[in-house]
GROMACS .gro file of C-alpha atoms in nm:
model
  435
    1MET     CA    1  17.208   6.239  10.260
    2ARG     CA    2  17.271   6.574  10.050
    3VAL     CA    3  17.056   6.572   9.721
    4ALA     CA    4  17.086   6.801   9.484
    5MET     CA    5  16.750   6.794   9.237
    6ILE     CA    6  16.825   6.928   8.892
    7GLY     CA    7  16.494   7.066   8.757
    8THR     CA    8  16.191   7.225   8.980
    9GLY     CA    9  15.879   7.096   8.726
   10TYR     CA   10  15.663   6.866   8.891
   11VAL     CA   11  15.896   6.581   8.924
   12GLY     CA   12  16.210   6.769   9.085
   13LEU     CA   13  15.953   6.987   9.298
   14VAL     CA   14  15.768   6.681   9.502
   15SER     CA   15  16.063   6.484   9.502
   16GLY     CA   16  16.305   6.700   9.646
   17ALA     CA   17  16.004   6.823   9.863
   18CYS     CA   18  15.965   6.482   9.977
   19PHE     CA   19  16.359   6.382  10.008
   20ALA     CA   20  16.380   6.700  10.227
   21ASP     CA   21  16.110   6.551  10.421
   22PHE     CA   22  16.279   6.221  10.517
   23GLY     CA   23  16.528   6.407  10.674
   24HIS     CA   24  16.790   6.444  10.361
   25VAL     CA   25  16.938   6.751  10.282
   26VAL     CA   26  16.793   6.934   9.911
   27THR     CA   27  16.900   7.181   9.728
   28CYS     CA   28  16.687   7.200   9.436
   29ILE     CA   29  16.864   7.398   9.081
   30ASP     CA   30  16.686   7.540   8.822
   31LYS     CA   31  16.805   7.793   8.557
   32ASP     CA   32  16.469   7.995   8.533
   33PRO     CA   33  16.518   8.309   8.710
   34SER     CA   34  16.159   8.372   8.781
   35LYS     CA   35  16.062   8.018   8.901
   36ILE     CA   36  16.349   8.028   9.178
   37GLU     CA   37  16.236   8.384   9.296
   38ARG     CA   38  15.852   8.269   9.340
   39LEU     CA   39  16.008   7.922   9.538
   40GLU     CA   40  16.239   8.156   9.761
   41ARG     CA   41  15.889   8.346   9.795
   42GLY     CA   42  15.705   8.094   9.895
   43GLU     CA   43  15.519   8.037   9.595
   44ILE     CA   44  15.447   7.698   9.441
   45PRO     CA   45  15.460   7.705   9.071
   46ILE     CA   46  15.213   7.391   9.044
   47PHE     CA   47  14.910   7.313   9.195
   48GLU     CA   48  14.957   7.008   9.405
   49PRO     CA   49  14.768   6.959   9.709
   50GLY     CA   50  14.950   6.959  10.037
   51LEU     CA   51  15.268   7.079   9.826
   52ASP     CA   52  15.259   7.410   9.950
   53ASP     CA   53  15.283   7.309  10.351
   54LEU     CA   54  15.578   7.053  10.234
   55VAL     CA   55  15.809   7.308  10.075
   56ALA     CA   56  15.734   7.516  10.390
   57ARG     CA   57  15.771   7.297  10.637
   58ASN     CA   58  16.088   7.185  10.498
   59VAL     CA   59  16.238   7.501  10.420
   60ARG     CA   60  16.211   7.666  10.738
   61GLU     CA   61  16.393   7.358  10.907
   62GLY     CA   62  16.645   7.398  10.701
   63ARG     CA   63  16.651   7.064  10.459
   64LEU     CA   64  16.508   7.268  10.140
   65SER     CA   65  16.692   7.492   9.938
   66PHE     CA   66  16.635   7.657   9.594
   67THR     CA   67  16.916   7.828   9.392
   68LEU     CA   68  17.041   7.907   9.025
   69GLU     CA   69  17.385   7.840   9.115
   70GLY     CA   70  17.424   7.466   9.175
   71ALA     CA   71  17.773   7.435   9.165
   72GLN     CA   72  17.877   7.429   9.558
   73ALA     CA   73  17.543   7.143   9.565
   74ILE     CA   74  17.637   6.949   9.332
   75LYS     CA   75  18.009   6.927   9.426
   76GLY     CA   76  17.881   6.850   9.812
   77ALA     CA   77  17.626   6.587   9.704
   78ASP     CA   78  17.633   6.238   9.764
   79ALA     CA   79  17.325   6.178   9.508
   80VAL     CA   80  17.259   6.439   9.180
   81PHE     CA   81  16.924   6.426   9.024
   82ILE     CA   82  16.831   6.484   8.692
   83ALA     CA   83  16.457   6.591   8.685
   84VAL     CA   84  16.431   6.785   8.392
   85GLY     CA   85  16.183   6.747   8.089
   86THR     CA   86  16.190   6.534   7.821
   87PRO     CA   87  15.904   6.671   7.563
   88THR     CA   88  15.809   6.484   7.288
   89ARG     CA   89  16.073   6.614   7.013
   90ARG     CA   90  15.888   6.800   6.685
   91GLY     CA   91  15.946   6.634   6.411
   92ASP     CA   92  15.966   6.291   6.479
   93GLY     CA   93  15.802   6.186   6.801
   94HIS     CA   94  16.084   6.084   6.996
   95ALA     CA   95  16.160   6.243   7.368
   96ASP     CA   96  16.379   6.549   7.333
   97LEU     CA   97  16.683   6.448   7.551
   98SER     CA   98  16.847   6.786   7.523
   99TYR     CA   99  16.807   6.870   7.873
  100VAL     CA  100  16.917   6.577   8.049
  101TYR     CA  101  17.230   6.574   7.826
  102ALA     CA  102  17.273   6.927   7.956
  103ALA     CA  103  17.264   6.880   8.279
  104ALA     CA  104  17.503   6.567   8.248
  105GLU     CA  105  17.780   6.834   8.095
  106GLU     CA  106  17.720   7.055   8.389
  107ILE     CA  107  17.707   6.736   8.657
  108ALA     CA  108  18.039   6.646   8.485
  109GLY     CA  109  18.269   6.947   8.596
  110LEU     CA  110  18.145   6.954   8.928
  111ILE     CA  111  18.095   6.633   9.110
  112ASP     CA  112  18.393   6.569   9.329
  113GLY     CA  113  18.412   6.226   9.529
  114PHE     CA  114  18.200   5.937   9.449
  115THR     CA  115  17.883   6.033   9.328
  116VAL     CA  116  17.565   5.901   9.249
  117VAL     CA  117  17.370   6.025   8.902
  118VAL     CA  118  17.014   5.939   8.920
  119THR     CA  119  16.785   6.015   8.608
  120LYS     CA  120  16.501   6.088   8.773
  121SER     CA  121  16.327   6.212   8.454
  122THR     CA  122  16.141   5.993   8.211
  123VAL     CA  123  16.394   5.851   7.943
  124PRO     CA  124  16.407   5.607   7.667
  125VAL     CA  125  16.600   5.299   7.685
  126GLY     CA  126  16.970   5.338   7.639
  127THR     CA  127  16.993   5.719   7.788
  128GLY     CA  128  17.185   5.656   8.131
  129ASP     CA  129  17.413   5.474   7.896
  130GLU     CA  130  17.478   5.794   7.695
  131VAL     CA  131  17.474   6.019   8.016
  132GLU     CA  132  17.735   5.794   8.205
  133ALA     CA  133  17.928   5.854   7.855
  134ILE     CA  134  17.922   6.224   7.799
  135ILE     CA  135  18.012   6.276   8.228
  136LYS     CA  136  18.357   6.002   8.093
  137LYS     CA  137  18.428   6.247   7.793
  138ALA     CA  138  18.419   6.569   8.017
  139ASN     CA  139  18.562   6.396   8.324
  140PRO     CA  140  18.743   6.118   8.271
  141ASN     CA  141  18.847   6.096   8.619
  142ALA     CA  142  18.536   6.128   8.789
  143GLN     CA  143  18.442   5.846   9.032
  144PHE     CA  144  18.030   5.836   8.952
  145ALA     CA  145  17.770   5.544   8.868
  146VAL     CA  146  17.475   5.688   8.644
  147VAL     CA  147  17.130   5.527   8.839
  148SER     CA  148  16.804   5.521   8.675
  149ASN     CA  149  16.536   5.572   8.924
  150PRO     CA  150  16.182   5.605   8.758
  151GLU     CA  151  15.907   5.836   8.915
  152PHE     CA  152  15.572   5.684   8.950
  153LEU     CA  153  15.404   5.980   9.076
  154ARG     CA  154  14.990   6.050   8.988
  155GLU     CA  155  14.968   6.433   8.978
  156GLY     CA  156  14.730   6.546   9.218
  157ALA     CA  157  14.826   6.250   9.477
  158ALA     CA  158  15.178   6.261   9.426
  159ILE     CA  159  15.286   6.348   9.763
  160GLU     CA  160  15.058   6.002   9.904
  161ASP     CA  161  15.319   5.805   9.627
  162PHE     CA  162  15.628   5.909   9.697
  163LYS     CA  163  15.567   5.886  10.104
  164ARG     CA  164  15.391   5.528  10.012
  165PRO     CA  165  15.456   5.384   9.691
  166ASP     CA  166  15.382   5.059   9.518
  167ARG     CA  167  15.766   5.004   9.481
  168VAL     CA  168  16.072   5.205   9.424
  169VAL     CA  169  16.268   5.072   9.098
  170VAL     CA  170  16.643   5.177   9.070
  171GLY     CA  171  16.859   5.031   8.781
  172THR     CA  172  17.219   5.001   8.861
  173ASP     CA  173  17.454   4.723   8.903
  174ASP     CA  174  17.676   4.955   9.118
  175GLU     CA  175  17.681   4.803   9.488
  176ARG     CA  176  17.792   5.151   9.626
  177ALA     CA  177  17.535   5.294   9.404
  178GLN     CA  178  17.276   5.069   9.539
  179ALA     CA  179  17.357   5.127   9.899
  180VAL     CA  180  17.344   5.497   9.829
  181MET     CA  181  16.980   5.478   9.700
  182ARG     CA  182  16.907   5.229   9.974
  183ASP     CA  183  17.010   5.502  10.236
  184LEU     CA  184  16.797   5.763  10.039
  185TYR     CA  185  16.499   5.536  10.000
  186ARG     CA  186  16.549   5.414  10.368
  187PRO     CA  187  16.234   5.570  10.544
  188LEU     CA  188  16.004   5.376  10.318
  189SER     CA  189  16.146   5.049  10.507
  190LEU     CA  190  15.804   5.132  10.757
  191ASN     CA  191  15.587   5.055  10.498
  192GLU     CA  192  15.779   4.743  10.354
  193THR     CA  193  15.788   4.937  10.022
  194PRO     CA  194  15.966   4.695   9.787
  195ILE     CA  195  16.292   4.837   9.619
  196VAL     CA  196  16.324   4.643   9.275
  197PHE     CA  197  16.709   4.653   9.179
  198THR     CA  198  16.750   4.585   8.789
  199GLY     CA  199  16.951   4.692   8.533
  200ARG     CA  200  16.960   5.043   8.388
  201ARG     CA  201  16.824   4.936   8.084
  202THR     CA  202  16.552   4.747   8.239
  203SER     CA  203  16.431   5.046   8.488
  204GLU     CA  204  16.434   5.310   8.210
  205LEU     CA  205  16.179   5.032   8.020
  206ILE     CA  206  15.980   4.974   8.345
  207LYS     CA  207  15.877   5.311   8.324
  208TYR     CA  208  15.757   5.355   7.982
  209ALA     CA  209  15.584   4.967   7.975
  210ALA     CA  210  15.405   5.126   8.307
  211ASN     CA  211  15.226   5.401   8.141
  212ALA     CA  212  15.170   5.254   7.816
  213PHE     CA  213  14.993   4.968   8.015
  214LEU     CA  214  14.754   5.221   8.227
  215ALA     CA  215  14.682   5.359   7.881
  216LEU     CA  216  14.579   5.062   7.696
  217LYS     CA  217  14.388   4.981   7.993
  218ILE     CA  218  14.236   5.314   7.964
  219THR     CA  219  14.174   5.310   7.602
  220PHE     CA  220  14.036   4.978   7.635
  221ILE     CA  221  13.753   5.073   7.881
  222ASN     CA  222  13.700   5.362   7.643
  223GLU     CA  223  13.639   5.129   7.338
  224MET     CA  224  13.391   4.869   7.535
  225ALA     CA  225  13.216   5.222   7.669
  226ASP     CA  226  13.110   5.287   7.294
  227LEU     CA  227  13.056   4.908   7.232
  228CYS     CA  228  12.767   4.931   7.560
  229GLU     CA  229  12.652   5.243   7.388
  230VAL     CA  230  12.537   5.048   7.093
  231VAL     CA  231  12.411   4.721   7.230
  232GLY     CA  232  12.256   4.865   7.539
  233ALA     CA  233  12.485   4.780   7.820
  234ASP     CA  234  12.625   4.945   8.146
  235VAL     CA  235  13.032   5.056   8.069
  236GLN     CA  236  13.056   5.101   8.428
  237GLN     CA  237  12.901   4.766   8.576
  238VAL     CA  238  13.127   4.645   8.262
  239ALA     CA  239  13.386   4.772   8.477
  240LYS     CA  240  13.330   4.675   8.814
  241GLY     CA  241  13.226   4.348   8.648
  242ILE     CA  242  13.576   4.299   8.487
  243GLY     CA  243  13.786   4.461   8.724
  244LEU     CA  244  13.683   4.240   9.036
  245ASP     CA  245  13.918   3.951   8.885
  246LYS     CA  246  14.227   4.002   9.055
  247ARG     CA  247  14.416   3.923   8.688
  248ILE     CA  248  14.252   4.309   8.580
  249GLY     CA  249  14.176   4.509   8.909
  250GLY     CA  250  13.978   4.807   8.891
  251LYS     CA  251  14.202   5.088   8.850
  252PHE     CA  252  14.228   5.270   8.500
  253LEU     CA  253  13.900   5.159   8.419
  254ASN     CA  254  13.677   5.425   8.387
  255ALA     CA  255  13.541   5.517   8.094
  256GLY     CA  256  13.589   5.899   7.983
  257PRO     CA  257  13.709   6.115   7.643
  258GLY     CA  258  14.045   6.016   7.635
  259TYR     CA  259  14.393   5.995   7.853
  260GLY     CA  260  14.590   6.313   7.858
  261GLY     CA  261  14.858   6.536   8.100
  262SER     CA  262  15.226   6.529   8.120
  263CYS     CA  263  15.336   6.162   8.090
  264PHE     CA  264  15.087   5.904   7.872
  265PRO     CA  265  15.071   6.070   7.548
  266LYS     CA  266  15.462   6.145   7.524
  267ASP     CA  267  15.537   5.820   7.716
  268THR     CA  268  15.338   5.615   7.447
  269ILE     CA  269  15.464   5.789   7.139
  270ALA     CA  270  15.849   5.779   7.284
  271LEU     CA  271  15.774   5.384   7.342
  272VAL     CA  272  15.662   5.362   6.962
  273LYS     CA  273  15.943   5.532   6.819
  274THR     CA  274  16.195   5.364   7.037
  275ALA     CA  275  16.079   5.013   6.962
  276GLN     CA  276  16.007   5.141   6.595
  277ASP     CA  277  16.373   5.212   6.597
  278TYR     CA  278  16.498   4.882   6.774
  279GLY     CA  279  16.320   4.658   6.452
  280ALA     CA  280  16.046   4.578   6.776
  281PRO     CA  281  15.709   4.745   6.676
  282THR     CA  282  15.448   4.776   6.944
  283ARG     CA  283  15.103   4.729   6.760
  284LEU     CA  284  14.926   4.751   7.062
  285ILE     CA  285  15.065   5.088   7.166
  286GLU     CA  286  15.098   5.223   6.841
  287THR     CA  287  14.691   5.146   6.786
  288THR     CA  288  14.678   5.291   7.139
  289VAL     CA  289  14.739   5.617   7.061
  290GLU     CA  290  14.594   5.579   6.728
  291VAL     CA  291  14.259   5.529   6.908
  292ASN     CA  292  14.271   5.761   7.218
  293ASP     CA  293  14.375   6.114   6.962
  294ALA     CA  294  14.073   6.022   6.741
  295ARG     CA  295  13.848   5.965   7.079
  296LYS     CA  296  13.915   6.278   7.172
  297LYS     CA  297  13.861   6.441   6.865
  298ALA     CA  298  13.513   6.309   6.809
  299MET     CA  299  13.391   6.392   7.166
  300ALA     CA  300  13.216   6.748   7.028
  301GLY     CA  301  13.030   6.500   6.798
  302LYS     CA  302  12.867   6.338   7.064
  303VAL     CA  303  12.788   6.673   7.234
  304ALA     CA  304  12.657   6.826   6.916
  305LYS     CA  305  12.428   6.476   6.881
  306ALA     CA  306  12.295   6.536   7.241
  307ILE     CA  307  12.199   6.904   7.107
  308GLY     CA  308  12.029   6.735   6.829
  309SER     CA  309  12.226   6.933   6.570
  310ASP     CA  310  12.574   6.930   6.386
  311ASP     CA  311  12.613   7.339   6.340
  312LEU     CA  312  12.598   7.488   6.679
  313SER     CA  313  12.595   7.795   6.553
  314GLY     CA  314  12.421   8.050   6.834
  315LYS     CA  315  12.457   7.818   7.004
  316THR     CA  316  12.645   7.852   7.377
  317ILE     CA  317  12.831   7.586   7.521
  318GLY     CA  318  12.900   7.546   7.909
  319VAL     CA  319  13.228   7.370   7.982
  320LEU     CA  320  13.289   7.250   8.366
  321GLY     CA  321  13.668   7.118   8.404
  322LEU     CA  322  13.927   7.214   8.166
  323THR     CA  323  14.301   7.008   8.353
  324PHE     CA  324  14.369   6.664   8.226
  325LYS     CA  325  14.256   6.492   8.531
  326PRO     CA  326  14.077   6.647   8.887
  327ASN     CA  327  14.334   6.817   9.149
  328THR     CA  328  14.631   6.940   8.919
  329ASP     CA  329  14.643   7.272   8.747
  330ASP     CA  330  14.812   7.095   8.445
  331MET     CA  331  14.643   7.133   8.096
  332ARG     CA  332  14.903   6.907   7.887
  333ASP     CA  333  14.739   6.709   7.599
  334ALA     CA  334  14.411   6.759   7.799
  335PRO     CA  335  14.116   6.631   7.629
  336SER     CA  336  13.920   6.984   7.659
  337LEU     CA  337  14.223   7.096   7.410
  338ASP     CA  338  14.077   6.911   7.161
  339ILE     CA  339  13.716   6.949   7.243
  340VAL     CA  340  13.671   7.327   7.290
  341PRO     CA  341  13.765   7.418   6.943
  342ALA     CA  342  13.599   7.137   6.818
  343LEU     CA  343  13.281   7.289   6.974
  344GLN     CA  344  13.411   7.637   6.815
  345ALA     CA  345  13.472   7.504   6.482
  346LEU     CA  346  13.067   7.352   6.495
  347GLY     CA  347  12.974   7.778   6.584
  348ALA     CA  348  12.915   7.708   6.951
  349LYS     CA  349  13.025   8.005   7.231
  350VAL     CA  350  13.229   7.824   7.488
  351GLN     CA  351  13.192   7.941   7.862
  352ALA     CA  352  13.455   7.743   8.080
  353PHE     CA  353  13.483   7.683   8.471
  354ASP     CA  354  13.776   7.502   8.606
  355PRO     CA  355  13.900   7.516   8.969
  356GLU     CA  356  14.269   7.523   8.897
  357GLY     CA  357  14.342   7.504   8.532
  358ALA     CA  358  14.144   7.841   8.422
  359LYS     CA  359  14.516   8.052   8.401
  360GLU     CA  360  14.699   7.784   8.245
  361ALA     CA  361  14.382   7.688   7.992
  362ALA     CA  362  14.389   8.107   7.883
  363HIS     CA  363  14.697   8.056   7.704
  364MET     CA  364  14.608   7.763   7.499
  365LEU     CA  365  14.246   7.760   7.445
  366LYS     CA  366  14.121   8.091   7.198
  367GLY     CA  367  13.783   8.299   7.231
  368VAL     CA  368  13.662   8.115   7.553
  369GLU     CA  369  13.504   8.304   7.784
  370PHE     CA  370  13.632   8.196   8.161
  371LYS     CA  371  13.405   8.255   8.433
  372THR     CA  372  13.439   8.206   8.839
  373GLY     CA  373  13.182   7.901   8.904
  374ALA     CA  374  13.023   7.610   8.814
  375TYR     CA  375  12.666   7.790   8.756
  376GLU     CA  376  12.864   8.085   8.618
  377ALA     CA  377  12.930   7.855   8.324
  378ALA     CA  378  12.623   7.682   8.309
  379GLU     CA  379  12.420   8.044   8.299
  380GLY     CA  380  12.233   8.116   7.947
  381ALA     CA  381  12.405   7.760   7.809
  382ASP     CA  382  12.198   7.549   7.538
  383ALA     CA  383  12.440   7.248   7.703
  384LEU     CA  384  12.659   7.229   7.948
  385VAL     CA  385  12.952   6.970   7.893
  386ILE     CA  386  13.150   6.805   8.220
  387ILE     CA  387  13.518   6.693   8.060
  388THR     CA  388  13.709   6.706   8.424
  389GLU     CA  389  13.519   6.533   8.702
  390TRP     CA  390  13.649   6.754   9.014
  391ASP     CA  391  13.474   6.711   9.346
  392GLN     CA  392  13.283   7.023   9.337
  393PHE     CA  393  13.121   6.910   9.016
  394ARG     CA  394  13.016   6.618   9.196
  395ALA     CA  395  12.698   6.735   9.369
  396LEU     CA  396  12.523   7.056   9.172
  397ASP     CA  397  12.234   7.171   9.295
  398LEU     CA  398  12.021   7.029   8.945
  399ASP     CA  399  11.707   7.166   8.998
  400ARG     CA  400  11.931   7.565   9.002
  401LEU     CA  401  12.152   7.434   8.730
  402LYS     CA  402  11.807   7.342   8.500
  403LEU     CA  403  11.717   7.702   8.606
  404LEU     CA  404  11.975   7.862   8.480
  405MET     CA  405  12.038   7.675   8.169
  406ARG     CA  406  11.842   7.790   7.838
  407SER     CA  407  11.806   7.428   7.741
  408PRO     CA  408  11.826   7.134   8.006
  409VAL     CA  409  12.132   6.931   7.800
  410VAL     CA  410  12.425   6.797   7.978
  411ILE     CA  411  12.679   6.608   7.833
  412ASP     CA  412  12.853   6.433   8.134
  413LEU     CA  413  13.214   6.289   7.967
  414ARG     CA  414  13.304   6.148   8.334
  415ASN     CA  415  13.006   5.954   8.426
  416VAL     CA  416  13.003   6.190   8.739
  417TYR     CA  417  12.604   6.151   8.740
  418LYS     CA  418  12.317   5.864   8.732
  419PRO     CA  419  12.119   5.896   8.384
  420ALA     CA  420  11.787   5.826   8.557
  421GLU     CA  421  11.895   6.096   8.852
  422MET     CA  422  11.922   6.348   8.541
  423VAL     CA  423  11.626   6.252   8.411
  424LYS     CA  424  11.380   6.269   8.642
  425HIS     CA  425  11.552   6.623   8.691
  426GLY     CA  426  11.401   6.667   8.370
  427PHE     CA  427  11.761   6.708   8.166
  428THR     CA  428  11.857   6.540   7.838
  429TYR     CA  429  12.125   6.371   7.940
  430ALA     CA  430  12.481   6.186   7.785
  431SER     CA  431  12.726   6.001   7.905
  432ILE     CA  432  12.980   5.750   7.848
  433GLY     CA  433  12.889   5.377   7.776
  434ARG     CA  434  12.587   5.421   7.929
  435SER     CA  435  12.207   5.402   7.794
   0.00000   0.00000   0.00000
């Protein structure tokens, strides 16, 4: 099948490359000349394990291409995907749908014959109705169906998630559109992947509900971690004890400094705003947003407590990990964006290392000295803070680490190490939800 993918950001690029790997012919379209130039040179603008090889192979085999001018690709497409950004709109917290609507306007004048217009971007309930109205108004004779097909990709594992998903959700009542979507995802039938067909508005809400539930689950275990610290319990054992209950499950029960990233923060806020607009407020999600924001801001206090002073003037803090999670260079709403400035506000000098996120972090964190490795970030530090649990931070040479640091203090916000082991090596050690 022929696919046009509007947007070469995280979702568009991963989805386009994976569809091409299924055997479809995919053209990825973007308005940013520098991004298209980089992609045509074989440079991947985001870090996602395996994506560079996947893109290169499908470009080489003629199934994947990139362009600034999408007219030809859209005219000849069986399906046109809208995979543009929907950031939080400044001022009111709603999702900014201007890029989605602009894409709909462009599509309207170009589609030729029956075309499925697929919203891949994360959008509030009712957006598909508006996209349909825009296309109908601009081109009353157009033959098309607007479909919701939300993505459920985890950064760092996106290719696996696309090719072996838990489910594919498709929102449409149009039988022709259903047939096209079945053909697009036919390769997944080998894995017996469930394809869930729903109404369009239901599909749009499924995406927000899924992310909100996961965000709530993270926030729940973080609050249990705080309770564990004051009563002398171990949050990791609590998580295991409840996670083995199949009704609960163990995923997303890892206590930490709070959730971040490109999805959970903006999607929870957008869901809250949508619910308020419709007069059906989601109190649990409202509280989740508030608690998570407060948690990230409170982590600097945890560092200061471990050091033993609220005044960190003259102190050097080493930071390991800046991205919101490992295996990505994504800094959007990362806990480090709250923690590092808060440490600096207390007077600390911060030196940091992240395997992939330093370039992006340099635009967002001022006054930080970026190092080239974990041990360099620890050298001369009065305390070392683990913010992101990259694999290379999981087996550090603790004796070497202690020799390099001015004071052997480690604040482990991801519970990478065992408290007894750290104490054995002579560290003052603080973690999340463990005594």
